[in-house]
Amino acid sequence: AQSVTQLGSHVSVSEGALVLLRCNYSSSVPPYLFWYVQYPNKGLQLLLKYTSAATLVKGINGFEAEFKKSETSFHLTKPSAHMSDAAEYFCARRDSNYQLIWGAGTKLIIKP
Amino acid sequence: DTGVSQDPRHKITKRGQNVTFRCDPISEHNRLYWYRQTLGQGPEFLTYFQNEAQLEKSRLLSDRFSAERPKGSFSTLEIQRTEQGDSAMYLCASSLVGQLLNTGELFFGEGSRLTVL
């Protein structure tokens, strides 16, 4: 079955530290992958997407993600965390019917 | 503003009342999705439309839930005889599918938060 797995429901980092949010997918064909961010009481906003072009994808707010086919991973990173990055992050993949299959989400906590 | 808009943003109602949410998608988008999200959870798919056709509705939570998209533009989600368990954020999203090189990512509205007392 197609699925998206996000390791860690909560990730806590200090301000200025590296952010690493993990996402693994299962797919029999190269997928389209997305990271969305959700701030409290807001809708979801697209951070970045992988569409089988470059394996390193740059997104908004300094985030980037690397598609690794051998590891079936699409981890999200940011070199230096900022307090404003505190939010929930969702990884998703597109299925053959253009529907999104969602991970469970990772809440990013930034410590001052 | 050319984004997805939802109305109302907040709705407080008493148990047993009916509520209706409206979603206006990005104008050129042919797909419209409804999701429900409860606190600490990811989006839970409810239903979607391609143009005016409702292509999937088996995931609507009960027969108290219904959705329409009468002219292929805006959509409404109605919950009849609300229960306290219906309290959640209801998210609408739209996308453009079927065109070459289109990735089909979803664009979300700000959501409609329902509180059932």
Coordinates of C-alpha atoms in Angstrom, one line a residue:
Chain A
A1 CA 0.0 0.0 0.0
Q2 CA 1.1 3.5 -0.7
S3 CA 2.0 5.4 2.4
V4 CA 3.9 8.3 3.9
T5 CA 5.7 8.0 7.2
Q6 CA 7.0 10.9 9.2
L7 CA 9.3 9.9 12.0
G8 CA 8.7 11.8 15.2
S9 CA 5.4 13.5 16.1
H10 CA 7.4 16.2 17.8
V11 CA 10.9 17.6 17.1
S12 CA 12.5 20.1 19.3
V13 CA 15.5 22.2 18.3
S14 CA 17.2 25.2 19.7
E15 CA 17.0 28.5 17.8
G16 CA 19.9 28.6 15.3
A17 CA 20.3 24.8 15.2
L18 CA 19.8 22.6 12.2
V19 CA 16.2 21.4 11.5
L20 CA 15.7 17.9 10.2
L21 CA 12.2 16.5 9.7
R22 CA 12.1 13.0 8.3
C23 CA 9.7 11.6 5.7
N24 CA 9.8 8.2 4.1
Y25 CA 7.4 7.1 1.4
S26 CA 6.4 3.8 -0.2
S27 CA 5.9 3.8 -4.0
S28 CA 6.4 1.5 -6.9
V29 CA 7.0 4.4 -9.2
P30 CA 8.8 7.7 -8.8
P31 CA 6.5 9.8 -6.8
Y32 CA 5.6 13.5 -6.6
L33 CA 6.3 14.6 -3.1
F34 CA 5.3 17.6 -1.1
W35 CA 6.1 19.3 2.2
Y36 CA 3.4 21.6 3.7
V37 CA 3.5 23.8 6.8
Q38 CA 0.6 24.6 9.0
Y39 CA 0.8 27.5 11.6
P40 CA -1.7 27.4 14.5
N41 CA -5.3 27.9 13.4
K42 CA -4.3 28.3 9.7
G43 CA -4.6 26.3 6.6
L44 CA -1.7 24.4 5.0
Q45 CA 0.9 26.2 2.9
L46 CA 3.1 24.5 0.4
L47 CA 6.8 24.7 1.4
L48 CA 8.3 22.8 -1.5
K49 CA 7.7 19.9 -4.0
Y50 CA 9.6 17.2 -5.8
T51 CA 8.6 16.6 -9.3
S52 CA 11.3 14.2 -10.6
A53 CA 13.6 17.0 -11.7
A54 CA 16.4 18.1 -9.4
T55 CA 16.8 15.8 -6.3
L56 CA 17.6 18.8 -4.1
V57 CA 14.6 21.0 -3.9
K58 CA 14.6 24.5 -2.4
G59 CA 11.5 25.9 -0.9
I60 CA 10.3 29.0 0.9
N61 CA 11.5 30.3 4.3
G62 CA 15.0 28.7 3.8
F63 CA 13.8 25.1 3.8
E64 CA 15.0 22.5 1.4
A65 CA 14.5 18.7 0.9
E66 CA 16.5 16.0 -0.8
F67 CA 14.9 13.2 -2.7
K68 CA 16.8 9.9 -2.1
K69 CA 15.3 7.1 -4.2
S70 CA 17.6 4.5 -2.6
E71 CA 16.3 5.4 0.8
T72 CA 12.8 6.2 -0.3
S73 CA 13.2 9.4 1.7
F74 CA 12.4 13.1 1.3
H75 CA 13.7 14.7 4.5
L76 CA 13.1 18.4 5.1
T77 CA 16.0 20.5 6.4
K78 CA 16.9 24.1 7.3
P79 CA 20.4 25.1 8.4
S80 CA 19.4 27.5 11.1
A81 CA 16.0 27.4 13.0
H82 CA 14.1 30.5 13.7
M83 CA 11.4 31.0 16.2
S84 CA 9.0 31.7 13.4
D85 CA 9.5 28.1 12.1
A86 CA 7.5 26.7 15.0
A87 CA 4.6 25.0 13.3
E88 CA 3.4 21.6 12.1
Y89 CA 4.9 20.1 9.0
F90 CA 3.3 17.5 6.8
C91 CA 4.8 15.4 4.1
A92 CA 2.6 14.1 1.3
R93 CA 2.8 12.2 -1.9
R94 CA 0.6 12.3 -4.9
D95 CA -1.2 9.2 -6.1
S96 CA -2.1 8.2 -9.6
N97 CA -5.5 10.1 -9.2
Y98 CA -3.8 13.3 -8.1
Q99 CA -5.0 12.7 -4.6
L100 CA -2.5 13.4 -1.7
I101 CA -1.5 10.7 0.7
W102 CA -0.5 12.4 4.0
G103 CA 1.9 11.7 6.7
A104 CA 0.8 12.1 10.3
G105 CA 2.7 15.4 10.7
T106 CA 5.6 16.6 12.8
K107 CA 5.3 19.4 15.2
L108 CA 8.4 21.5 15.3
I109 CA 9.2 23.2 18.6
I110 CA 11.9 25.9 18.7
K111 CA 13.7 26.5 22.0
P112 CA 15.0 30.0 22.6
Chain B
D1 CA -7.0 37.9 -3.6
T2 CA -6.7 34.9 -5.8
G3 CA -6.3 32.2 -3.2
V4 CA -8.8 29.8 -1.8
S5 CA -11.3 31.4 0.5
Q6 CA -13.5 29.8 3.1
D7 CA -16.5 31.2 5.0
P8 CA -17.1 31.4 7.8
R9 CA -13.8 31.2 9.5
H10 CA -15.3 30.3 12.8
K11 CA -18.7 28.8 13.6
I12 CA -20.1 28.1 17.1
T13 CA -23.4 26.2 17.1
K14 CA -25.5 24.1 19.4
R15 CA -25.8 20.4 19.1
G16 CA -28.5 19.4 16.7
Q17 CA -28.3 22.5 14.5
N18 CA -27.3 22.4 10.8
V19 CA -24.2 24.3 9.6
T20 CA -23.0 25.1 6.1
F21 CA -19.5 26.1 5.0
R22 CA -18.6 27.7 1.8
C23 CA -15.4 27.4 -0.2
D24 CA -14.4 29.5 -3.2
P25 CA -11.4 27.9 -5.0
I26 CA -8.8 29.4 -7.2
S27 CA -10.8 30.4 -10.3
E28 CA -9.0 28.2 -12.9
H29 CA -8.8 25.1 -10.7
N30 CA -10.9 22.2 -11.7
R31 CA -10.6 20.1 -8.5
L32 CA -11.9 21.0 -5.1
Y33 CA -11.3 19.0 -2.0
W34 CA -12.8 19.0 1.5
Y35 CA -10.8 17.8 4.5
R36 CA -11.5 17.6 8.2
Q37 CA -8.7 18.2 10.8
T38 CA -8.9 17.7 14.5
L39 CA -6.4 18.9 17.0
G40 CA -3.0 17.3 16.6
Q41 CA -4.0 15.3 13.6
G42 CA -3.3 15.5 9.9
P43 CA -5.9 16.3 7.2
E44 CA -8.6 13.7 6.9
F45 CA -10.0 13.5 3.4
L46 CA -13.8 13.8 3.1
T47 CA -14.7 14.3 -0.5
Y48 CA -13.7 15.9 -3.8
F49 CA -15.1 17.3 -7.0
Q50 CA -13.8 17.6 -10.5
N51 CA -15.6 20.4 -12.0
E52 CA -19.2 19.9 -10.8
A53 CA -18.9 16.1 -10.5
Q54 CA -18.4 14.6 -7.0
L55 CA -16.0 11.8 -7.7
E56 CA -15.5 10.5 -4.2
K57 CA -17.9 10.7 -1.3
S58 CA -17.6 7.4 0.5
R59 CA -15.2 9.0 3.0
L60 CA -17.8 11.5 4.2
L61 CA -18.1 10.7 7.8
S62 CA -21.8 10.0 7.9
D63 CA -25.0 10.7 6.0
R64 CA -25.3 13.9 8.0
F65 CA -22.5 15.3 5.8
S66 CA -23.1 16.4 2.3
A67 CA -21.2 18.5 -0.2
E68 CA -22.2 20.3 -3.4
R69 CA -20.4 22.1 -6.2
P70 CA -23.4 23.1 -8.4
K71 CA -21.7 25.0 -11.1
G72 CA -18.2 23.8 -10.8
S73 CA -17.0 26.9 -9.0
F74 CA -17.7 27.3 -5.3
S75 CA -18.6 24.5 -3.0
T76 CA -20.6 24.0 0.1
L77 CA -20.2 21.5 2.9
E78 CA -23.3 20.9 5.1
I79 CA -23.4 19.1 8.4
Q80 CA -26.9 18.3 9.6
R81 CA -27.9 17.7 13.2
T82 CA -24.4 18.5 14.4
E83 CA -22.8 16.5 17.2
Q84 CA -20.0 17.5 19.6
G85 CA -17.8 15.1 17.8
D86 CA -18.1 17.2 14.7
S87 CA -16.1 20.0 16.3
A88 CA -13.0 20.3 14.0
M89 CA -11.4 22.5 11.4
Y90 CA -12.8 22.0 8.0
L91 CA -10.3 22.6 5.2
C92 CA -11.0 23.3 1.6
A93 CA -8.3 22.9 -1.1
S94 CA -8.2 23.3 -4.9
S95 CA -5.9 22.1 -7.6
L96 CA -5.6 22.0 -11.4
V97 CA -5.2 18.5 -12.8
G98 CA -5.1 17.0 -16.2
Q99 CA -2.7 19.4 -17.9
L100 CA 0.7 18.3 -19.1
L101 CA 3.4 18.9 -16.5
N102 CA 1.0 19.9 -13.9
T103 CA 2.0 18.5 -10.5
G104 CA -1.4 18.8 -9.0
E105 CA -0.4 20.3 -5.7
L106 CA -3.2 21.4 -3.4
F107 CA -3.8 25.0 -2.4
F108 CA -5.6 25.3 0.9
G109 CA -7.9 27.9 2.4
E110 CA -7.6 29.1 5.9
G111 CA -10.2 26.7 7.1
S112 CA -13.5 26.9 8.9
R113 CA -13.4 26.0 12.6
L114 CA -16.5 24.5 13.9
T115 CA -17.3 24.3 17.6
V116 CA -20.4 22.3 18.6
L117 CA -21.6 23.0 22.1

